[in-house]
Coordinates of C-alpha atoms in Angstrom, one line a residue:
Chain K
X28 CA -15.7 -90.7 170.2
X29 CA -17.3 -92.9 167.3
X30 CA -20.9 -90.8 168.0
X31 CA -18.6 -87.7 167.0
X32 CA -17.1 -89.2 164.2
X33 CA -20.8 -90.2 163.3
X34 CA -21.8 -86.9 163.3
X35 CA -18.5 -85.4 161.8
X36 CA -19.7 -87.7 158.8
X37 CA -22.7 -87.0 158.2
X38 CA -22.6 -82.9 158.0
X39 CA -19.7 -84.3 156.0
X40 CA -22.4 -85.8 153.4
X41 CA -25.3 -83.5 154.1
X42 CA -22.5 -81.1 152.8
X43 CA -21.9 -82.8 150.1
X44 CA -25.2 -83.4 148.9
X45 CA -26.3 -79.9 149.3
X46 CA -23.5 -78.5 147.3
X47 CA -25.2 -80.9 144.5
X48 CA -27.2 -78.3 143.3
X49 CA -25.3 -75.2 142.0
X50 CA -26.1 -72.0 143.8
X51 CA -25.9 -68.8 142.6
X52 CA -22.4 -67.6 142.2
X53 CA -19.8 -63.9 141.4
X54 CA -17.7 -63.3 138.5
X55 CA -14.2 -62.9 139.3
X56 CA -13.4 -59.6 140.0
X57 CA -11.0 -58.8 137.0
X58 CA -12.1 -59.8 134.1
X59 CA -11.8 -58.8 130.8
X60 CA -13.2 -60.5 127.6
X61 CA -15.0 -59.7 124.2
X62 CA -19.1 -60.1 123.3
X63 CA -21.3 -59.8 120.6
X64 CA -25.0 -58.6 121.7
X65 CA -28.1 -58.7 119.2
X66 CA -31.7 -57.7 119.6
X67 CA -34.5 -60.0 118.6
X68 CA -36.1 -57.4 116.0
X69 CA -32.3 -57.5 114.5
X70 CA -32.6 -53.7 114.5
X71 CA -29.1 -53.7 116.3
X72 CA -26.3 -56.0 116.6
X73 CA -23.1 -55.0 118.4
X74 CA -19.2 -57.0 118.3
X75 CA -16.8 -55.6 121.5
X76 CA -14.6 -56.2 124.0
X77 CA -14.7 -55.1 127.2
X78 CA -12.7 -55.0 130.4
X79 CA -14.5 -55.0 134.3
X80 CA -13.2 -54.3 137.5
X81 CA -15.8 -54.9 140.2
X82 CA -13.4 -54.0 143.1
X83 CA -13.5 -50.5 141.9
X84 CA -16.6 -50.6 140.3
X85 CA -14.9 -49.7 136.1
X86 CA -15.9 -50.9 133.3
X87 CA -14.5 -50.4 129.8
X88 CA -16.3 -51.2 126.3
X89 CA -15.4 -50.9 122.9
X90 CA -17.7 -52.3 120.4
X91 CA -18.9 -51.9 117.0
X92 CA -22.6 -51.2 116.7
X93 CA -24.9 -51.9 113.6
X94 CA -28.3 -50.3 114.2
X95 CA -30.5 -49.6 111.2
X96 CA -28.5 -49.8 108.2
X97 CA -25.8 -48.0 110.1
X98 CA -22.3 -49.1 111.5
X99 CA -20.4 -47.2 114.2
X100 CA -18.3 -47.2 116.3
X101 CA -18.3 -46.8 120.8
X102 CA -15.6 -46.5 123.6
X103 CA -17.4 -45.8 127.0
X104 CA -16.0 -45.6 129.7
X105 CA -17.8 -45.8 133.4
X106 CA -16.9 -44.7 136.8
X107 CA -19.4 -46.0 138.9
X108 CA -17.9 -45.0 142.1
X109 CA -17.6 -41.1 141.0
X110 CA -20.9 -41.4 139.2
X111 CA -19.3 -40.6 136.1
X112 CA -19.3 -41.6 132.0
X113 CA -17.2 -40.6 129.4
X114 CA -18.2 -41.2 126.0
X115 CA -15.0 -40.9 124.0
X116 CA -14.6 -40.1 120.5
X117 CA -11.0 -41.2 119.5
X118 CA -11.4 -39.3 115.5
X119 CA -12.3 -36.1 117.0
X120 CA -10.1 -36.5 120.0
X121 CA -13.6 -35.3 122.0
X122 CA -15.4 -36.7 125.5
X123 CA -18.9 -36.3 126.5
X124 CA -19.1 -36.6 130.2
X125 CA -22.2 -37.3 131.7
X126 CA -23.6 -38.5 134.9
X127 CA -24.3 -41.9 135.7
X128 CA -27.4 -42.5 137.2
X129 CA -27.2 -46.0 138.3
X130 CA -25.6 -48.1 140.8
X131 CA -23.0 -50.3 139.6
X132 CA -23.9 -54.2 139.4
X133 CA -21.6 -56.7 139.4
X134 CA -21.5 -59.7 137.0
X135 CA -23.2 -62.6 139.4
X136 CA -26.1 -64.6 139.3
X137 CA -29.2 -62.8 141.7
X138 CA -29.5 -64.4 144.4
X139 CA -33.2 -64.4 143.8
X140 CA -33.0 -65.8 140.3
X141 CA -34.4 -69.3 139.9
X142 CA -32.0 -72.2 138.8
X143 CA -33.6 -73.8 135.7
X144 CA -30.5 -76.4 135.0
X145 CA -27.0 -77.6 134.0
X146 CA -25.9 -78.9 131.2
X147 CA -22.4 -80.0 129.2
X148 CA -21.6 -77.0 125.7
X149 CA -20.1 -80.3 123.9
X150 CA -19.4 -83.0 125.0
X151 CA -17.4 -84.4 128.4
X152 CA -16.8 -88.1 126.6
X153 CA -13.5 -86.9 125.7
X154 CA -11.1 -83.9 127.5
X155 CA -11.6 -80.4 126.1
X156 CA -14.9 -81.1 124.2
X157 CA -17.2 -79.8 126.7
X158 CA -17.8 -77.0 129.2
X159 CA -20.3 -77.4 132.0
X160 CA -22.6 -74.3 132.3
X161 CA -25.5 -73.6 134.7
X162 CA -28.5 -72.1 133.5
X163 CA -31.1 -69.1 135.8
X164 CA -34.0 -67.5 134.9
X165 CA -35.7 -64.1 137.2
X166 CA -36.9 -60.9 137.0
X167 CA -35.0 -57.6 137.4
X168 CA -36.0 -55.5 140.2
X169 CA -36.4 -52.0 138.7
X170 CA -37.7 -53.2 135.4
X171 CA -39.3 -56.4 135.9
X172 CA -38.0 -57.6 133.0
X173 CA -37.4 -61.2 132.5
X174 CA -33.7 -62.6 131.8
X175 CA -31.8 -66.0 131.4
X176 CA -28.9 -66.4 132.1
X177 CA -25.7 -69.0 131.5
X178 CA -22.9 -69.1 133.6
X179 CA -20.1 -71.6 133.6
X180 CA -20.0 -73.8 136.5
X181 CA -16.0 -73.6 137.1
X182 CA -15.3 -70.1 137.5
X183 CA -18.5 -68.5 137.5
X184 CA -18.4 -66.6 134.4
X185 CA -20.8 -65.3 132.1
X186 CA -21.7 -67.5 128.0
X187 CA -24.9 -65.8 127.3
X188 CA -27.3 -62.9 129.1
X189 CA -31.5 -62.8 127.3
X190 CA -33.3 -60.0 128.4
X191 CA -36.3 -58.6 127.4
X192 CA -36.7 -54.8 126.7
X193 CA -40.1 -53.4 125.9
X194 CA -38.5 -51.1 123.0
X195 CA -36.3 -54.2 121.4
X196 CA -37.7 -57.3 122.5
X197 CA -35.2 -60.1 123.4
X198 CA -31.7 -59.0 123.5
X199 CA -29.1 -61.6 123.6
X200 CA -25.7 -61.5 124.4
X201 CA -22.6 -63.8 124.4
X202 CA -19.5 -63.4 125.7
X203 CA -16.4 -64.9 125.1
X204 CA -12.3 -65.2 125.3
X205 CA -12.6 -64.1 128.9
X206 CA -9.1 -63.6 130.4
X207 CA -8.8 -63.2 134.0
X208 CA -7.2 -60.1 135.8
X209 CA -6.3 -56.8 133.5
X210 CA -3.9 -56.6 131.2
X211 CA -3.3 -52.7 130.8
X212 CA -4.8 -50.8 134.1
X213 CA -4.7 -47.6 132.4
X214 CA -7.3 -48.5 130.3
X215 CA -9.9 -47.3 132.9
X216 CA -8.4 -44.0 133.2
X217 CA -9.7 -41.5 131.0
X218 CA -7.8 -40.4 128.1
X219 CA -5.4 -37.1 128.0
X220 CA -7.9 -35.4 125.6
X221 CA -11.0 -35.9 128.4
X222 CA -9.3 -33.3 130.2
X223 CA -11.1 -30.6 128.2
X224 CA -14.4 -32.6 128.9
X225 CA -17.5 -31.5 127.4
X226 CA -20.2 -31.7 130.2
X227 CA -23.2 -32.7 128.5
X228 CA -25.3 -32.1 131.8
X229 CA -27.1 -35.2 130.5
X230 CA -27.8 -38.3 132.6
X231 CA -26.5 -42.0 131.5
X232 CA -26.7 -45.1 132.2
X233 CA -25.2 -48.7 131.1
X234 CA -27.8 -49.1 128.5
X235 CA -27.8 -45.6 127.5
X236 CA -24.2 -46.1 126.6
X237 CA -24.5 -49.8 125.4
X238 CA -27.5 -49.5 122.9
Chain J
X13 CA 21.3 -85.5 102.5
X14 CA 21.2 -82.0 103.6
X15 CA 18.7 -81.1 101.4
X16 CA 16.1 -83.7 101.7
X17 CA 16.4 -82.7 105.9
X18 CA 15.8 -79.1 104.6
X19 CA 13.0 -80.3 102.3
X20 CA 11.5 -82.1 104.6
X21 CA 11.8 -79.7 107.4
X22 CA 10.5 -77.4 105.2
X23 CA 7.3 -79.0 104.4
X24 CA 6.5 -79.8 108.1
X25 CA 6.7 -76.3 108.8
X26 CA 4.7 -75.5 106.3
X27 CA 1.9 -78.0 107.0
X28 CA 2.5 -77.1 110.6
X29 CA 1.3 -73.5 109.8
X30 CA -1.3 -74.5 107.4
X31 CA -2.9 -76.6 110.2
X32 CA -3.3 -73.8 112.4
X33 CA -6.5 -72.0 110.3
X34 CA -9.2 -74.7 111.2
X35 CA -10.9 -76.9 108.4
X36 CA -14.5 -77.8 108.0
X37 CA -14.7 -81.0 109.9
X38 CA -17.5 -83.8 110.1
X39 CA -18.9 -84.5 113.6
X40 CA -18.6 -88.3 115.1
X41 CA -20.7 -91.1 113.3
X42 CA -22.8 -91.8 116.7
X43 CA -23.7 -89.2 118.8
X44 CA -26.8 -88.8 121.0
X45 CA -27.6 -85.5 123.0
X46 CA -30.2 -82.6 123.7
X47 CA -31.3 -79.6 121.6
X48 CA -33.5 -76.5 122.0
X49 CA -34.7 -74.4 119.0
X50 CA -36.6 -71.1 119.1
X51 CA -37.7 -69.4 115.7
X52 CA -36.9 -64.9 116.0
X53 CA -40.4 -64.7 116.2
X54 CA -41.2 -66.7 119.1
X55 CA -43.9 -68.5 117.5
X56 CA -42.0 -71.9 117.9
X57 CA -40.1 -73.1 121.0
X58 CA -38.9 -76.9 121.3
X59 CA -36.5 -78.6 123.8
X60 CA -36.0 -82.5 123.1
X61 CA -33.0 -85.4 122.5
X62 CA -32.0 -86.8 119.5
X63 CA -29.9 -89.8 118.3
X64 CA -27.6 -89.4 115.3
X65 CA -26.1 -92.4 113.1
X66 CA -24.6 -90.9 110.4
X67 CA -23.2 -94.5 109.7
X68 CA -26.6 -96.4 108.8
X69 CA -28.2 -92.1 108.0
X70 CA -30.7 -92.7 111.2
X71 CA -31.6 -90.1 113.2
X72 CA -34.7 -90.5 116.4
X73 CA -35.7 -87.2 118.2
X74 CA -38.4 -86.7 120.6
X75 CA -39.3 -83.0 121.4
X76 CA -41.8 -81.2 123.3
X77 CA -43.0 -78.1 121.3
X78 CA -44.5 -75.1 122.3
X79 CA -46.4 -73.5 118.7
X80 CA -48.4 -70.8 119.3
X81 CA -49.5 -71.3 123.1
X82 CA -50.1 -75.3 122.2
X83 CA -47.7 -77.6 123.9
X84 CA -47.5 -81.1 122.0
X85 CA -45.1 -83.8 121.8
X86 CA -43.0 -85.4 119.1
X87 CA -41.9 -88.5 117.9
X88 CA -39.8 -89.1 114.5
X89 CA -37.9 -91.7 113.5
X90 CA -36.2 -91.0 109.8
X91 CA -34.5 -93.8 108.2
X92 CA -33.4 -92.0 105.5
X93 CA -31.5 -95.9 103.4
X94 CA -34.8 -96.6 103.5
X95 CA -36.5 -93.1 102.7
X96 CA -39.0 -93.4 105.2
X97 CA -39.7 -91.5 108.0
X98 CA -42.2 -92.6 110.8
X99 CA -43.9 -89.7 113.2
X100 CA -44.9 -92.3 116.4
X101 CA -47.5 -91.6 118.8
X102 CA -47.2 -93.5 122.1
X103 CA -50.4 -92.3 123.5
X104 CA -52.7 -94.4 121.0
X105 CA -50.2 -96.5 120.0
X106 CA -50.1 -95.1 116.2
X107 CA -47.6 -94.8 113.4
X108 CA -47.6 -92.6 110.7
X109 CA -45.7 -93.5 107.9
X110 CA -44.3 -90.9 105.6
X111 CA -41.9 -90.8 102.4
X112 CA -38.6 -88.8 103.3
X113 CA -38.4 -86.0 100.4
X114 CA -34.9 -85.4 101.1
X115 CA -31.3 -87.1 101.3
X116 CA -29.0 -87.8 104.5
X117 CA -27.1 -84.8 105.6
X118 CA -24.3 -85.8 108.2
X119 CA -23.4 -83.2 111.1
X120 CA -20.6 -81.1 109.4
X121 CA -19.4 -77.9 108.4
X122 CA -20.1 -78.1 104.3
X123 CA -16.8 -77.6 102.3
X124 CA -17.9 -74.4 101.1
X125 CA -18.3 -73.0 104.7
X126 CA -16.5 -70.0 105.0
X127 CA -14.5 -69.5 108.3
X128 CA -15.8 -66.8 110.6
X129 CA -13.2 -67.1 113.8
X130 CA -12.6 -69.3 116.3
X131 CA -13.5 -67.9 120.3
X132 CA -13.3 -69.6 123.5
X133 CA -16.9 -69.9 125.5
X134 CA -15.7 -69.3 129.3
X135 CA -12.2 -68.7 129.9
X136 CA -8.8 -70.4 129.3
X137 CA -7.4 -69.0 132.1
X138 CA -8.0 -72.1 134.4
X139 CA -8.9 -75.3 133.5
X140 CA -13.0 -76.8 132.7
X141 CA -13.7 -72.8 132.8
X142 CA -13.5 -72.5 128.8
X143 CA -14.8 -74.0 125.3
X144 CA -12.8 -73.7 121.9
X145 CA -15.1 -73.2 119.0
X146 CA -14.9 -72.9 115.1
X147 CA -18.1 -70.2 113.9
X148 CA -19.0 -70.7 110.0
X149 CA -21.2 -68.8 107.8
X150 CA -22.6 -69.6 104.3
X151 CA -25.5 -70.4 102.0
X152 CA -27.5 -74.1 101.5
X153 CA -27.1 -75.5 98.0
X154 CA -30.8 -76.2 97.9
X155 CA -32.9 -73.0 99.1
X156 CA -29.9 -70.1 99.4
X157 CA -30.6 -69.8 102.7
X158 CA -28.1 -68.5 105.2
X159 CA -26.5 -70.0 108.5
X160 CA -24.4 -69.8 111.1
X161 CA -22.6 -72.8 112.6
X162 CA -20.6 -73.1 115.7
X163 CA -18.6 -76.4 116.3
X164 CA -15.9 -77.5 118.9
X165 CA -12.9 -77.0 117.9
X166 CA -11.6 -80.5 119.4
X167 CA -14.4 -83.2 118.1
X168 CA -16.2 -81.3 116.3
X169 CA -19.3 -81.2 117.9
X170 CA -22.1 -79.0 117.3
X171 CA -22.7 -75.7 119.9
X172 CA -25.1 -73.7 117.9
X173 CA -26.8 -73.9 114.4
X174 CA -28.6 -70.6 113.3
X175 CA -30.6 -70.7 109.7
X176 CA -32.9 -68.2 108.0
X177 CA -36.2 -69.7 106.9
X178 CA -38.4 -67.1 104.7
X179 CA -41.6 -69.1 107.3
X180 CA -39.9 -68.1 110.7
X181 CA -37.1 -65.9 110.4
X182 CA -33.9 -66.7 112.2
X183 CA -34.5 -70.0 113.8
X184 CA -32.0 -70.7 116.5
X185 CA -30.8 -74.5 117.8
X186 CA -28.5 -74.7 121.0
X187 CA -27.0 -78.5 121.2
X188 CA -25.8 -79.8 124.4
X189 CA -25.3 -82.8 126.9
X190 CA -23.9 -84.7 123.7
X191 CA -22.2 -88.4 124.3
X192 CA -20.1 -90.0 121.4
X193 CA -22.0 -93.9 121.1
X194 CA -25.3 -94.8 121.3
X195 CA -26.3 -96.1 124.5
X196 CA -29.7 -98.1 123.0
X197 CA -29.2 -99.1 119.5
X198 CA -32.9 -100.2 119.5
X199 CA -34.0 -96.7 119.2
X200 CA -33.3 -96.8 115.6
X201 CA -36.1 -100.0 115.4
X202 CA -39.7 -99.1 114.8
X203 CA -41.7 -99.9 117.9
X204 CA -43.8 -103.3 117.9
X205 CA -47.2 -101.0 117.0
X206 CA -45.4 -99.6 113.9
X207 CA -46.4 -102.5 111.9
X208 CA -49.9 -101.9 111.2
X209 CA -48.8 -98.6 109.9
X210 CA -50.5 -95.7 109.0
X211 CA -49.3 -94.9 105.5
X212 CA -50.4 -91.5 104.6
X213 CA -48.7 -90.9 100.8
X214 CA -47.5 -88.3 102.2
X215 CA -44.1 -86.9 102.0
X216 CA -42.0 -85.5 104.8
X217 CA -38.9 -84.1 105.5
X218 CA -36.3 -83.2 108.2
X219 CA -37.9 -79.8 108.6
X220 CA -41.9 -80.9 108.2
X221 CA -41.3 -83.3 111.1
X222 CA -39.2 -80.7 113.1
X223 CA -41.3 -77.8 112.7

């Protein structure tokens, strides 16, 4: 009996000591949230919000784009699971559908990426001063591009994505006021006005619609 | 009687609203923590600690800098009553002692800030997920350059400092891992070889011994 206890106690602590170091981690599901995203040649800057749904693979952006001396403005919405992107113009009440061309991925650390540390945003000497975040570095697959990223230890949700792009340089991007679950589902259907689509035949993807 | 109550009610109100905008606020008088700085050009990279006693204008940081593909360390000790400045070198045991150029400036948002918006890092939706922080935007007094300051919103601790240096660019500094105190007050002492000092007539500032 006191062997088994014995035992029982020490996976106990080998537990506990191996969940020490944080391991890479999901998102939440349902999220939605704003983000500002800047490239390191300052040639764009974007402000947006944005809502994500990983169960059925939607996201939602709106965002404000300065690029070269120019302001705009985007709504793009992607259907990963029909392989579809609408580009919608809310002035002209037009949509340019196009195909998208890549898989949809989640918000989550890779499991591959390398953990390069945690630290406290703030302070934790006094309550609500500080947030603990965990910090990975890695290389995307396709691309091989490196990224950093910062997640928040509670909750697993994303403070800042660098990646490098050989056309921008460095692109960073923080997000913030993340809200869990949606607040208005219908914002990942497509508007009435998409009905009479204009099929672009052209292909899309997530950076495509973003930059 | 009435009235006064109503007066009075009145004004609480009233200040009640008015508190809700946040106000440039002044960090803690003794703070120690960890920084990392990168300049938009990526010709400077430095990660290091600092301690911060705004009370007796001392600050100590040691950094390890990466300037273009040379990795050294730093050492600075600026006692700024005093208006000296000592860069220290523990590996030969060497001071150099230089004449701070410039005055004291405390951790704060400056009075003419002007208030960009207040965002939570993380989320709010459960709690040690999420961050409340002030941004601020404006000009320095002395060389019109422009920054970007993000503080906590509850002890007003610094997140992020962005300034524009005509040098460098944009030079980014992220602060984290901060505690309110100072755990070893004798880092604000001179070590033992600092006596047979080094004087160089040379003057130095916050910025010569950062950079």
């Amino acid at each position: 009996m006191q062997l088994w206890l014995c035992c029982a106690l020490l996976v106990f602590v080998a537990g506990g000591c191996l969940a020490q170091k944080p391991r890479p981690c999901k998102s939440p599901p349902l999220l939605e949230g704003s983000f500002s995203a800047v490239t390191q040649n300052g040639g764009y800057s974007a402000y947006g919000k944005y809502a994500y749904d990983s169960i059925l693979q939607r996201i939602r952006f709106g965002e404000v784009v300065r690029h070269d001396n120019e302001t705009f403005f985007t709504d793009v919405l992607m259907i990963y699971q029909e392989h579809v992107m609408y580009l919608i113009n809310h002035k002209n009440k037009t949509c340019q559908k196009q195909e998208l061309a890549t898989q949809f991925h989640p918000m989550k650390i890779p499991c591959n990426a390398t953990f390069l540390g945690q630290v406290v945003l703030g302070s934790l000497s006094a309550p609500g001063e500080g947030l603990l975040v965990n910090s990975w570095t890695g290389e995307t697959a396709e691309e091989k591009s490196k990224y950093f990223l910062t997640f928040t230890e509670f909750g697993c949700l994303p403070v800042s994505v660098l990646f490098n792009r050989p056309e921008t340089g460095w692109v960073v991007t923080n997000f913030f006021n993340i809200v869990r679950g949606i607040k208005d589902p219908s914002v990942f259907i497509p508007p009435p006005f998409c009905n009479t689509t204009l099929e672009t035949g052209e292909k899309g993807d997530f950076f495509s619609a973003f930059f």
